[in-house]
DNA sequence: CAAGGTGTATGAAGGGCATAATACACGTAT
DNA sequence: ATACGTGTATTATGCCCTTCATACACCTTG
């Protein structure tokens, strides 16, 4: 019954398309080992319910994940995480690379001394990771979009 | 005639709303001193033409910049950069803070060792800034190329 | 005065995204 | 066989963003 591993308390930002955020969510789970190669993932309907999104949106995310070879589906049984080593290895570096690239692109025109920049990142990173540690304790059931 | 300081060859990403990217463009120009407090900025129509966007989109960006007190407009004369010290001071830290915050949020779930992370940022940052230097060499401004 | 440049406003059109509501074919467990 | 859960489509509605095309009031310049 409980294909739900930890899908509650997922927050979407109001700017990026939801289906892309779902894909990134899966990539993160895969990259960190929370989802293992060959492991079954929630059905489209389960995921839609758990993430509180529409079935069509979940389907769109899954469909694109299949095109990216992230997941595989045979027949009408639940989809599974790929076992393709190349794809798996690429995930983490892709997430990391696009994040770093986007960040640098965002501040490249600001003339920030590199050391100051790194210090800001370090401080924020450690702050956030401390918060994550606290969060891990409670079984929150909260969710919603971060619209402002 | 040449209210155009360097508005050509501005590239927009296909994800964020254009009017928001325009606002960020102005904020960067202000933060780095390329736009000075009190300085006149291009008219809506000029900006739209230079940035190759619609007048309405430019107007929307300008309108929101006025609500954010970034620019001021009196009567029907060209808008000018604010001289409000508080607003001016906030710009850089806002750009920097949101960039850092977004970046860390993007990689917070990846379990990346902080030193590795910082090294990636440093390398990418220096790479990109080297590219900027090359670009800065040519003072002549020819028409940029339309992307598509 | 007439012309041209301002800021400003409006309506129509289209694309992308998300949602809702069904619908169908396929398996499996009861 | 019935029921249920899969994956997969389809149609419609609505919102946001962008573009195109006008339009008006104001001021300055010729």
mmCIF file of N, CA and C in Angstrom, chain B residues 12-115:
data_model
loop_
_atom_site.group_PDB
_atom_site.id
_atom_site.type_symbol
_atom_site.label_atom_id
_atom_site.label_comp_id
_atom_site.label_asym_id
_atom_site.label_seq_id
_atom_site.Cartn_x
_atom_site.Cartn_y
_atom_site.Cartn_z
ATOM 1 N N UNK B 12 17.738 36.935 -23.374
ATOM 2 C CA UNK B 12 16.764 36.519 -22.376
ATOM 3 C C UNK B 12 16.696 34.999 -22.325
ATOM 4 N N UNK B 13 16.478 34.503 -21.141
ATOM 5 C CA UNK B 13 16.250 33.068 -21.043
ATOM 6 C C UNK B 13 14.768 32.784 -21.284
ATOM 7 N N UNK B 14 14.482 31.653 -21.805
ATOM 8 C CA UNK B 14 13.113 31.345 -22.194
ATOM 9 C C UNK B 14 12.202 30.960 -21.048
ATOM 10 N N UNK B 15 12.721 30.939 -19.818
ATOM 11 C CA UNK B 15 11.898 30.446 -18.724
ATOM 12 C C UNK B 15 11.208 31.556 -17.951
ATOM 13 N N UNK B 16 11.975 32.551 -17.502
ATOM 14 C CA UNK B 16 11.366 33.595 -16.689
ATOM 15 C C UNK B 16 10.640 34.608 -17.559
ATOM 16 N N UNK B 17 9.607 35.226 -17.013
ATOM 17 C CA UNK B 17 8.916 36.293 -17.745
ATOM 18 C C UNK B 17 9.904 37.380 -18.160
ATOM 19 N N UNK B 18 9.734 37.851 -19.365
ATOM 20 C CA UNK B 18 10.664 38.837 -19.910
ATOM 21 C C UNK B 18 10.676 40.109 -19.070
ATOM 22 N N UNK B 19 9.513 40.542 -18.640
ATOM 23 C CA UNK B 19 9.488 41.815 -17.914
ATOM 24 C C UNK B 19 10.264 41.703 -16.602
ATOM 25 N N UNK B 20 10.315 40.531 -16.013
ATOM 26 C CA UNK B 20 11.116 40.349 -14.808
ATOM 27 C C UNK B 20 12.600 40.353 -15.132
ATOM 28 N N UNK B 21 12.943 39.778 -16.262
ATOM 29 C CA UNK B 21 14.348 39.780 -16.667
ATOM 30 C C UNK B 21 14.809 41.191 -16.989
ATOM 31 N N UNK B 22 13.913 41.977 -17.513
ATOM 32 C CA UNK B 22 14.262 43.370 -17.798
ATOM 33 C C UNK B 22 14.536 44.104 -16.488
ATOM 34 N N UNK B 23 13.685 43.879 -15.513
ATOM 35 C CA UNK B 23 13.885 44.520 -14.219
ATOM 36 C C UNK B 23 15.235 44.123 -13.630
ATOM 37 N N UNK B 24 15.531 42.834 -13.724
ATOM 38 C CA UNK B 24 16.805 42.393 -13.180
ATOM 39 C C UNK B 24 17.963 43.024 -13.935
ATOM 40 N N UNK B 25 17.790 43.177 -15.222
ATOM 41 C CA UNK B 25 18.825 43.819 -16.033
ATOM 42 C C UNK B 25 19.110 45.219 -15.517
ATOM 43 N N UNK B 26 18.052 45.966 -15.244
ATOM 44 C CA UNK B 26 18.235 47.311 -14.718
ATOM 45 C C UNK B 26 18.893 47.269 -13.344
ATOM 46 N N UNK B 27 18.463 46.359 -12.536
ATOM 47 C CA UNK B 27 19.052 46.267 -11.195
ATOM 48 C C UNK B 27 20.550 45.981 -11.273
ATOM 49 N N UNK B 28 20.921 45.120 -12.194
ATOM 50 C CA UNK B 28 22.347 44.831 -12.352
ATOM 51 C C UNK B 28 23.101 46.076 -12.801
ATOM 52 N N UNK B 29 22.522 46.773 -13.757
ATOM 53 C CA UNK B 29 23.171 47.984 -14.249
ATOM 54 C C UNK B 29 23.319 49.018 -13.135
ATOM 55 N N UNK B 30 22.318 49.096 -12.301
ATOM 56 C CA UNK B 30 22.381 50.049 -11.188
ATOM 57 C C UNK B 30 23.407 49.587 -10.158
ATOM 58 N N UNK B 31 23.350 48.313 -9.843
ATOM 59 C CA UNK B 31 24.233 47.782 -8.803
ATOM 60 C C UNK B 31 25.708 47.937 -9.182
ATOM 61 N N UNK B 32 25.989 47.863 -10.457
ATOM 62 C CA UNK B 32 27.380 47.946 -10.882
ATOM 63 C C UNK B 32 27.779 49.351 -11.316
ATOM 64 N N UNK B 33 26.851 50.293 -11.192
ATOM 65 C CA UNK B 33 27.208 51.674 -11.484
ATOM 66 C C UNK B 33 27.111 52.074 -12.941
ATOM 67 N N UNK B 34 26.715 51.129 -13.781
ATOM 68 C CA UNK B 34 26.562 51.490 -15.197
ATOM 69 C C UNK B 34 25.375 52.426 -15.382
ATOM 70 N N UNK B 35 24.460 52.366 -14.432
ATOM 71 C CA UNK B 35 23.373 53.351 -14.393
ATOM 72 C C UNK B 35 23.515 54.120 -13.083
ATOM 73 N N UNK B 36 23.599 55.427 -13.189
ATOM 74 C CA UNK B 36 23.832 56.252 -12.009
ATOM 75 C C UNK B 36 22.517 56.826 -11.468
ATOM 76 N N UNK B 37 22.474 57.040 -10.168
ATOM 77 C CA UNK B 37 21.284 57.667 -9.560
ATOM 78 C C UNK B 37 20.958 58.991 -10.243
ATOM 79 N N UNK B 38 19.720 59.161 -10.590
ATOM 80 C CA UNK B 38 19.293 60.385 -11.244
ATOM 81 C C UNK B 38 19.440 60.363 -12.754
ATOM 82 N N UNK B 39 20.167 59.397 -13.239
ATOM 83 C CA UNK B 39 20.393 59.325 -14.687
ATOM 84 C C UNK B 39 19.128 58.961 -15.447
ATOM 85 N N UNK B 40 18.976 59.572 -16.598
ATOM 86 C CA UNK B 40 17.838 59.235 -17.446
ATOM 87 C C UNK B 40 18.023 57.851 -18.057
ATOM 88 N N UNK B 41 16.937 57.148 -18.209
ATOM 89 C CA UNK B 41 16.994 55.850 -18.859
ATOM 90 C C UNK B 41 16.209 55.936 -20.164
ATOM 91 N N UNK B 42 16.395 54.973 -21.036
ATOM 92 C CA UNK B 42 15.692 55.013 -22.329
ATOM 93 C C UNK B 42 14.183 55.062 -22.136
ATOM 94 N N UNK B 43 13.518 55.680 -23.049
ATOM 95 C CA UNK B 43 12.056 55.711 -23.010
ATOM 96 C C UNK B 43 11.520 54.297 -23.208
ATOM 97 N N UNK B 44 10.266 54.107 -22.872
ATOM 98 C CA UNK B 44 9.646 52.789 -23.080
ATOM 99 C C UNK B 44 9.852 52.299 -24.503
ATOM 100 N N UNK B 45 9.634 53.203 -25.425
ATOM 101 C CA UNK B 45 9.740 52.790 -26.835
ATOM 102 C C UNK B 45 11.181 52.478 -27.218
ATOM 103 N N UNK B 46 12.104 53.271 -26.733
ATOM 104 C CA UNK B 46 13.505 53.000 -27.030
ATOM 105 C C UNK B 46 13.937 51.661 -26.452
ATOM 106 N N UNK B 47 13.562 51.462 -25.203
ATOM 107 C CA UNK B 47 13.958 50.212 -24.554
ATOM 108 C C UNK B 47 13.362 49.014 -25.278
ATOM 109 N N UNK B 48 12.092 49.144 -25.651
ATOM 110 C CA UNK B 48 11.440 48.043 -26.362
ATOM 111 C C UNK B 48 12.172 47.735 -27.660
ATOM 112 N N UNK B 49 12.555 48.778 -28.364
ATOM 113 C CA UNK B 49 13.257 48.578 -29.630
ATOM 114 C C UNK B 49 14.634 47.968 -29.390
ATOM 115 N N UNK B 50 15.364 48.513 -28.426
ATOM 116 C CA UNK B 50 16.728 48.040 -28.181
ATOM 117 C C UNK B 50 16.730 46.601 -27.696
ATOM 118 N N UNK B 51 15.769 46.256 -26.860
ATOM 119 C CA UNK B 51 15.727 44.915 -26.292
ATOM 120 C C UNK B 51 14.921 43.957 -27.169
ATOM 121 N N UNK B 52 14.378 44.498 -28.213
ATOM 122 C CA UNK B 52 13.578 43.692 -29.142
ATOM 123 C C UNK B 52 12.388 43.034 -28.440
ATOM 124 N N UNK B 53 11.738 43.814 -27.617
ATOM 125 C CA UNK B 53 10.530 43.312 -26.963
ATOM 126 C C UNK B 53 9.387 44.258 -27.273
ATOM 127 N N UNK B 54 8.204 43.856 -26.873
ATOM 128 C CA UNK B 54 7.041 44.675 -27.175
ATOM 129 C C UNK B 54 6.946 45.868 -26.237
ATOM 130 N N UNK B 55 6.344 46.934 -26.742
ATOM 131 C CA UNK B 55 6.175 48.129 -25.917
ATOM 132 C C UNK B 55 5.432 47.821 -24.628
ATOM 133 N N UNK B 56 4.440 46.973 -24.721
ATOM 134 C CA UNK B 56 3.668 46.636 -23.525
ATOM 135 C C UNK B 56 4.520 45.923 -22.485
ATOM 136 N N UNK B 57 5.398 45.078 -22.955
ATOM 137 C CA UNK B 57 6.270 44.360 -22.037
ATOM 138 C C UNK B 57 7.238 45.326 -21.367
ATOM 139 N N UNK B 58 7.775 46.236 -22.154
ATOM 140 C CA UNK B 58 8.662 47.250 -21.585
ATOM 141 C C UNK B 58 7.898 48.107 -20.572
ATOM 142 N N UNK B 59 6.712 48.470 -20.930
ATOM 143 C CA UNK B 59 5.898 49.293 -20.032
ATOM 144 C C UNK B 59 5.628 48.556 -18.726
ATOM 145 N N UNK B 60 5.357 47.296 -18.849
ATOM 146 C CA UNK B 60 5.099 46.519 -17.643
ATOM 147 C C UNK B 60 6.321 46.472 -16.733
ATOM 148 N N UNK B 61 7.477 46.305 -17.336
ATOM 149 C CA UNK B 61 8.713 46.300 -16.552
ATOM 150 C C UNK B 61 8.922 47.657 -15.892
ATOM 151 N N UNK B 62 8.766 48.712 -16.646
ATOM 152 C CA UNK B 62 8.960 50.059 -16.113
ATOM 153 C C UNK B 62 7.955 50.348 -15.001
ATOM 154 N N UNK B 63 6.736 49.928 -15.222
ATOM 155 C CA UNK B 63 5.688 50.185 -14.240
ATOM 156 C C UNK B 63 6.030 49.533 -12.903
ATOM 157 N N UNK B 64 6.482 48.294 -12.992
ATOM 158 C CA UNK B 64 6.817 47.610 -11.748
ATOM 159 C C UNK B 64 8.079 48.194 -11.125
ATOM 160 N N UNK B 65 8.991 48.649 -11.946
ATOM 161 C CA UNK B 65 10.185 49.285 -11.389
ATOM 162 C C UNK B 65 9.801 50.563 -10.655
ATOM 163 N N UNK B 66 8.773 51.211 -11.128
ATOM 164 C CA UNK B 66 8.335 52.407 -10.416
ATOM 165 C C UNK B 66 7.685 52.045 -9.087
ATOM 166 N N UNK B 67 6.931 50.991 -9.092
ATOM 167 C CA UNK B 67 6.313 50.545 -7.839
ATOM 168 C C UNK B 67 7.376 50.125 -6.827
ATOM 169 N N UNK B 68 8.492 49.642 -7.347
ATOM 170 C CA UNK B 68 9.595 49.253 -6.462
ATOM 171 C C UNK B 68 10.527 50.435 -6.170
ATOM 172 N N UNK B 69 10.140 51.600 -6.651
ATOM 173 C CA UNK B 69 10.917 52.826 -6.412
ATOM 174 C C UNK B 69 12.296 52.796 -7.053
ATOM 175 N N UNK B 70 12.467 51.937 -8.043
ATOM 176 C CA UNK B 70 13.757 51.880 -8.719
ATOM 177 C C UNK B 70 13.933 53.068 -9.638
ATOM 178 N N UNK B 71 12.859 53.459 -10.262
ATOM 179 C CA UNK B 71 12.907 54.599 -11.173
ATOM 180 C C UNK B 71 11.787 55.560 -10.815
ATOM 181 N N UNK B 72 11.936 56.780 -11.240
ATOM 182 C CA UNK B 72 10.894 57.781 -11.011
ATOM 183 C C UNK B 72 10.565 58.453 -12.331
ATOM 184 N N UNK B 73 9.320 58.820 -12.468
ATOM 185 C CA UNK B 73 8.870 59.467 -13.694
ATOM 186 C C UNK B 73 7.994 60.646 -13.324
ATOM 187 N N UNK B 74 8.331 61.789 -13.846
ATOM 188 C CA UNK B 74 7.461 62.937 -13.600
ATOM 189 C C UNK B 74 6.948 63.448 -14.934
ATOM 190 N N UNK B 75 5.673 63.623 -14.968
ATOM 191 C CA UNK B 75 5.047 64.096 -16.194
ATOM 192 C C UNK B 75 5.274 63.121 -17.327
ATOM 193 N N UNK B 76 5.629 63.643 -18.457
ATOM 194 C CA UNK B 76 5.862 62.762 -19.595
ATOM 195 C C UNK B 76 7.306 62.832 -20.077
ATOM 196 N N UNK B 77 8.177 63.174 -19.148
ATOM 197 C CA UNK B 77 9.590 63.186 -19.532
ATOM 198 C C UNK B 77 10.209 61.847 -19.160
ATOM 199 N N UNK B 78 11.296 61.500 -19.802
ATOM 200 C CA UNK B 78 11.912 60.179 -19.608
ATOM 201 C C UNK B 78 12.155 59.860 -18.137
ATOM 202 N N UNK B 79 11.977 58.634 -17.793
ATOM 203 C CA UNK B 79 12.164 58.212 -16.406
ATOM 204 C C UNK B 79 13.629 58.291 -16.011
ATOM 205 N N UNK B 80 13.867 58.376 -14.719
ATOM 206 C CA UNK B 80 15.234 58.469 -14.223
ATOM 207 C C UNK B 80 15.452 57.449 -13.095
ATOM 208 N N UNK B 81 16.694 57.096 -12.890
ATOM 209 C CA UNK B 81 17.054 56.195 -11.803
ATOM 210 C C UNK B 81 16.838 56.915 -10.473
ATOM 211 N N UNK B 82 16.327 56.189 -9.527
ATOM 212 C CA UNK B 82 16.053 56.791 -8.224
ATOM 213 C C UNK B 82 17.339 57.296 -7.561
ATOM 214 N N UNK B 83 17.135 58.185 -6.598
ATOM 215 C CA UNK B 83 18.275 58.658 -5.822
ATOM 216 C C UNK B 83 18.111 58.270 -4.357
ATOM 217 N N UNK B 84 17.102 57.500 -4.103
ATOM 218 C CA UNK B 84 16.841 57.036 -2.740
ATOM 219 C C UNK B 84 17.954 56.096 -2.290
ATOM 220 N N UNK B 85 18.702 56.552 -1.297
ATOM 221 C CA UNK B 85 19.874 55.783 -0.866
ATOM 222 C C UNK B 85 19.493 54.391 -0.372
ATOM 223 N N UNK B 86 18.389 54.320 0.323
ATOM 224 C CA UNK B 86 17.973 53.031 0.858
ATOM 225 C C UNK B 86 17.672 52.033 -0.245
ATOM 226 N N UNK B 87 16.920 52.483 -1.215
ATOM 227 C CA UNK B 87 16.589 51.609 -2.339
ATOM 228 C C UNK B 87 17.855 51.174 -3.061
ATOM 229 N N UNK B 88 18.720 52.134 -3.298
ATOM 230 C CA UNK B 88 19.950 51.830 -4.039
ATOM 231 C C UNK B 88 20.807 50.806 -3.307
ATOM 232 N N UNK B 89 20.885 50.989 -2.017
ATOM 233 C CA UNK B 89 21.730 50.076 -1.257
ATOM 234 C C UNK B 89 21.155 48.663 -1.246
ATOM 235 N N UNK B 90 19.834 48.593 -1.279
ATOM 236 C CA UNK B 90 19.187 47.289 -1.181
ATOM 237 C C UNK B 90 19.330 46.457 -2.455
ATOM 238 N N UNK B 91 19.543 47.130 -3.557
ATOM 239 C CA UNK B 91 19.535 46.423 -4.841
ATOM 240 C C UNK B 91 20.584 45.324 -4.913
ATOM 241 N N UNK B 92 21.805 45.707 -4.643
ATOM 242 C CA UNK B 92 22.884 44.730 -4.784
ATOM 243 C C UNK B 92 22.692 43.537 -3.857
ATOM 244 N N UNK B 93 22.372 43.843 -2.604
ATOM 245 C CA UNK B 93 22.233 42.730 -1.668
ATOM 246 C C UNK B 93 21.030 41.868 -2.016
ATOM 247 N N UNK B 94 20.025 42.484 -2.603
ATOM 248 C CA UNK B 94 18.860 41.689 -3.000
ATOM 249 C C UNK B 94 19.225 40.743 -4.139
ATOM 250 N N UNK B 95 19.914 41.272 -5.125
ATOM 251 C CA UNK B 95 20.325 40.430 -6.251
ATOM 252 C C UNK B 95 21.215 39.294 -5.769
ATOM 253 N N UNK B 96 22.178 39.687 -4.953
ATOM 254 C CA UNK B 96 23.119 38.693 -4.455
ATOM 255 C C UNK B 96 22.417 37.661 -3.578
ATOM 256 N N UNK B 97 21.586 38.162 -2.695
ATOM 257 C CA UNK B 97 20.910 37.261 -1.765
ATOM 258 C C UNK B 97 19.978 36.286 -2.453
ATOM 259 N N UNK B 98 19.209 36.763 -3.414
ATOM 260 C CA UNK B 98 18.278 35.853 -4.077
ATOM 261 C C UNK B 98 19.033 34.852 -4.937
ATOM 262 N N UNK B 99 20.149 35.286 -5.519
ATOM 263 C CA UNK B 99 20.935 34.352 -6.318
ATOM 264 C C UNK B 99 21.529 33.257 -5.436
ATOM 265 N N UNK B 100 22.105 33.674 -4.339
ATOM 266 C CA UNK B 100 22.701 32.695 -3.432
ATOM 267 C C UNK B 100 21.617 31.777 -2.862
ATOM 268 N N UNK B 101 20.516 32.394 -2.460
ATOM 269 C CA UNK B 101 19.428 31.596 -1.898
ATOM 270 C C UNK B 101 18.890 30.586 -2.892
ATOM 271 N N UNK B 102 18.685 31.025 -4.120
ATOM 272 C CA UNK B 102 18.181 30.117 -5.139
ATOM 273 C C UNK B 102 19.157 29.005 -5.433
ATOM 274 N N UNK B 103 20.401 29.349 -5.469
ATOM 275 C CA UNK B 103 21.423 28.348 -5.760
ATOM 276 C C UNK B 103 21.471 27.282 -4.676
ATOM 277 N N UNK B 104 21.538 27.739 -3.454
ATOM 278 C CA UNK B 104 21.604 26.784 -2.343
ATOM 279 C C UNK B 104 20.340 25.933 -2.283
ATOM 280 N N UNK B 105 19.219 26.545 -2.555
ATOM 281 C CA UNK B 105 17.976 25.774 -2.568
ATOM 282 C C UNK B 105 18.017 24.694 -3.639
ATOM 283 N N UNK B 106 18.698 24.997 -4.731
ATOM 284 C CA UNK B 106 18.744 24.051 -5.844
ATOM 285 C C UNK B 106 19.616 22.846 -5.532
ATOM 286 N N UNK B 107 20.568 23.018 -4.648
ATOM 287 C CA UNK B 107 21.506 21.914 -4.420
ATOM 288 C C UNK B 107 21.461 21.397 -2.974
ATOM 289 N N UNK B 108 20.533 21.920 -2.203
ATOM 290 C CA UNK B 108 20.498 21.564 -0.785
ATOM 291 C C UNK B 108 20.236 20.078 -0.575
ATOM 292 N N UNK B 109 19.574 19.467 -1.535
ATOM 293 C CA UNK B 109 19.225 18.060 -1.358
ATOM 294 C C UNK B 109 20.206 17.110 -2.038
ATOM 295 N N UNK B 110 21.305 17.655 -2.488
ATOM 296 C CA UNK B 110 22.216 16.810 -3.253
ATOM 297 C C UNK B 110 23.362 16.243 -2.429
ATOM 298 N N UNK B 111 23.437 16.642 -1.175
ATOM 299 C CA UNK B 111 24.516 16.129 -0.316
ATOM 300 C C UNK B 111 25.885 16.381 -0.931
ATOM 301 N N UNK B 112 26.116 17.605 -1.283
ATOM 302 C CA UNK B 112 27.412 17.959 -1.857
ATOM 303 C C UNK B 112 28.317 18.503 -0.759
ATOM 304 N N UNK B 113 29.505 17.958 -0.638
ATOM 305 C CA UNK B 113 30.455 18.506 0.336
ATOM 306 C C UNK B 113 30.704 19.969 0.033
ATOM 307 N N UNK B 114 30.713 20.762 1.057
ATOM 308 C CA UNK B 114 30.757 22.206 0.853
ATOM 309 C C UNK B 114 32.018 22.632 0.117
ATOM 310 N N UNK B 115 33.109 21.969 0.369
ATOM 311 C CA UNK B 115 34.344 22.376 -0.301
ATOM 312 C C UNK B 115 34.299 22.080 -1.794
#
